XYZ file of C-alpha atoms in Angstrom:
195
model
C 0.000 0.000 0.000
C 1.361 3.417 -0.969
C 1.584 6.160 1.669
C -0.660 8.417 -0.425
C -2.292 8.653 -3.818
C -3.727 11.957 -5.046
C -6.275 12.111 -7.861
C -7.948 14.918 -9.757
C -11.022 14.384 -11.912
C -11.798 17.160 -14.392
C -14.772 17.461 -16.687
C -17.890 19.466 -17.395
C -21.397 19.199 -16.015
C -23.317 16.059 -16.915
C -20.304 13.810 -17.495
C -20.532 11.865 -14.232
C -17.453 13.401 -12.645
C -19.035 13.610 -9.183
C -20.276 10.001 -9.267
C -16.807 8.849 -10.344
C -15.189 10.751 -7.468
C -17.719 9.235 -5.030
C -16.793 5.761 -6.304
C -13.091 6.549 -5.997
C -13.450 7.689 -2.366
C -15.418 4.577 -1.385
C -12.910 2.269 -3.099
C -10.094 3.982 -1.191
C -11.908 3.450 2.121
C -12.544 -0.224 1.321
C -8.860 -0.665 0.485
C -7.959 0.581 3.966
C -6.977 4.172 3.182
C -8.234 7.302 4.812
C -9.928 9.030 1.869
C -11.259 12.544 1.386
C -12.581 14.584 -1.517
C -13.339 18.150 -2.455
C -15.242 19.311 -5.501
C -16.192 22.467 -7.334
C -19.211 22.331 -9.601
C -20.930 25.691 -9.371
C -22.122 26.024 -12.971
C -22.022 22.330 -13.811
C -25.709 22.124 -14.709
C -25.046 24.636 -17.489
C -22.082 22.726 -18.900
C -19.524 24.455 -16.687
C -16.358 23.033 -15.222
C -16.424 20.272 -12.622
C -13.244 19.528 -10.709
C -12.922 16.994 -7.958
C -9.903 16.266 -5.781
C -9.698 12.804 -4.190
C -6.936 11.851 -1.804
C -6.048 8.437 -0.380
C -3.522 8.097 2.419
C -2.723 6.632 5.799
C -4.160 9.851 7.268
C -5.481 12.599 4.997
C -5.725 16.003 6.654
C -6.844 18.064 3.656
C -9.098 16.991 0.778
C -7.355 19.364 -1.637
C -4.422 18.125 -3.715
C -1.334 20.283 -3.447
C -0.184 21.832 -6.743
C 2.647 19.729 -8.229
C 1.821 16.660 -6.101
C -0.864 14.991 -8.226
C -0.458 11.277 -8.993
C -3.368 10.749 -11.409
C -5.256 13.219 -13.588
C -8.484 11.740 -14.949
C -9.777 14.014 -17.689
C -13.386 13.517 -18.713
C -12.996 16.191 -21.407
C -9.787 17.000 -23.301
C -9.510 20.744 -22.706
C -10.523 20.410 -19.057
C -7.733 17.868 -18.567
C -5.213 20.317 -20.013
C -6.413 23.087 -17.679
C -5.331 21.184 -14.557
C -1.840 20.050 -15.545
C -0.223 22.510 -13.121
C -1.114 20.011 -10.390
C 0.997 17.321 -12.105
C 4.685 16.503 -11.804
C 7.091 14.441 -13.884
C 5.860 11.226 -12.205
C 2.133 11.835 -12.697
C -0.124 9.828 -14.977
C -2.890 11.303 -17.126
C -5.886 9.313 -18.336
C -7.881 11.465 -20.734
C -11.188 10.792 -22.445
C -10.846 11.697 -26.137
C -13.992 13.784 -26.076
C -14.651 17.458 -26.729
C -17.195 19.746 -25.131
C -16.530 23.143 -26.709
C -16.646 25.940 -24.116
C -18.939 28.959 -24.699
C -16.057 31.047 -26.121
C -15.597 28.452 -28.897
C -19.332 28.199 -29.533
C -19.515 31.997 -29.859
C -16.623 32.029 -32.343
C -14.361 33.972 -29.977
C -11.765 31.195 -29.671
C -10.867 27.901 -31.300
C -10.636 24.474 -29.717
C -6.992 23.260 -29.782
C -6.193 20.225 -31.978
C -5.848 16.820 -30.258
C -2.111 16.722 -30.990
C -1.548 20.077 -29.294
C -3.461 19.020 -26.186
C -1.649 15.676 -26.094
C 1.749 17.370 -26.340
C 0.792 19.877 -23.642
C -0.275 17.133 -21.199
C 2.518 14.678 -22.100
C 5.222 17.202 -21.316
C 3.869 17.428 -17.767
C 3.398 13.707 -17.057
C 5.348 10.477 -16.971
C 2.428 8.527 -18.449
C -0.336 9.644 -20.799
C -3.229 7.626 -22.183
C -6.072 8.674 -24.453
C -9.243 6.665 -23.821
C -12.152 6.480 -26.259
C -14.463 6.575 -23.240
C -17.519 8.050 -24.934
C -17.200 5.708 -27.919
C -17.019 2.664 -25.615
C -19.912 3.969 -23.521
C -21.948 4.554 -26.690
C -21.266 0.953 -27.785
C -22.612 -0.169 -24.419
C -25.757 1.878 -25.001
C -25.314 4.970 -22.827
C -22.623 7.673 -23.221
C -23.201 8.690 -19.586
C -21.026 5.787 -18.400
C -17.847 7.116 -20.053
C -16.575 8.177 -16.624
C -16.830 4.622 -15.343
C -14.826 3.463 -18.383
C -12.119 5.907 -17.227
C -12.282 4.440 -13.700
C -11.697 0.997 -15.219
C -8.534 2.287 -16.910
C -7.444 3.866 -13.615
C -8.070 0.572 -11.764
C -5.839 -1.240 -14.272
C -3.001 1.130 -13.356
C -3.585 0.967 -9.583
C -3.880 -2.820 -9.420
C -5.827 -4.534 -6.666
C -9.080 -6.407 -6.605
C -11.650 -5.792 -9.346
C -14.305 -7.052 -6.911
C -13.873 -4.034 -4.618
C -14.566 -1.615 -7.491
C -17.570 -3.617 -8.692
C -18.973 -3.794 -5.157
C -18.728 -0.008 -4.770
C -20.318 0.572 -8.180
C -23.199 -1.656 -7.097
C -23.620 0.377 -3.902
C -23.549 3.839 -5.499
C -25.277 3.443 -8.860
C -29.092 3.273 -9.179
C -30.188 -0.389 -9.492
C -31.323 -0.206 -13.126
C -27.860 1.048 -14.199
C -25.664 -1.319 -12.150
C -25.022 -3.874 -14.914
C -24.300 -1.153 -17.482
C -21.796 0.552 -15.169
C -20.110 -2.760 -14.338
C -19.720 -3.476 -18.053
C -18.267 0.011 -18.584
C -15.765 -0.497 -15.767
C -14.669 -3.895 -17.095
C -14.282 -2.545 -20.658
C -12.079 0.240 -19.325
C -10.016 -2.093 -17.151
C -9.405 -4.499 -20.012
C -8.033 -1.749 -22.290
C -4.661 -2.176 -20.571
C -4.816 -5.977 -20.194
């Protein structure tokens, strides 16, 4: 067991970022860590930014990740992932959903959305590991794009190691009953991407 693992989840409203951070906290507790989280989602219902800090450790005193100390960045949207790279260091890992939600400035024609290659280069230069994930495409294949975040958690679980059963148990506890099987499938698809 590591002394601490710090995570940041970044997306926009409606992508399941808060549910994913809830799952991550509960998994940490079941694995024997102290776990805390902090989130900002003021305008999330209007497509605004959602950021969630999750920290696992022997004893976690603050739920907020210190800048430059992040272990894992989980980006639910490409540009949002790039916005939070200042929290990373040269040993961090980034797992980024290859999915765009243009911000209002792009929709109004006041700015342009950066190309994938530019975003990838920007994130890669700040991380030891980088992985694009076709999370929305996989979720769409499963029948519901809303589970893309759980696909990302599956990829994260493959990097963290440990029991798949713990993750599936937490998903079963936190997801509404009619979506449990779908979310379990999404998690397993994500986890198997790195098998």
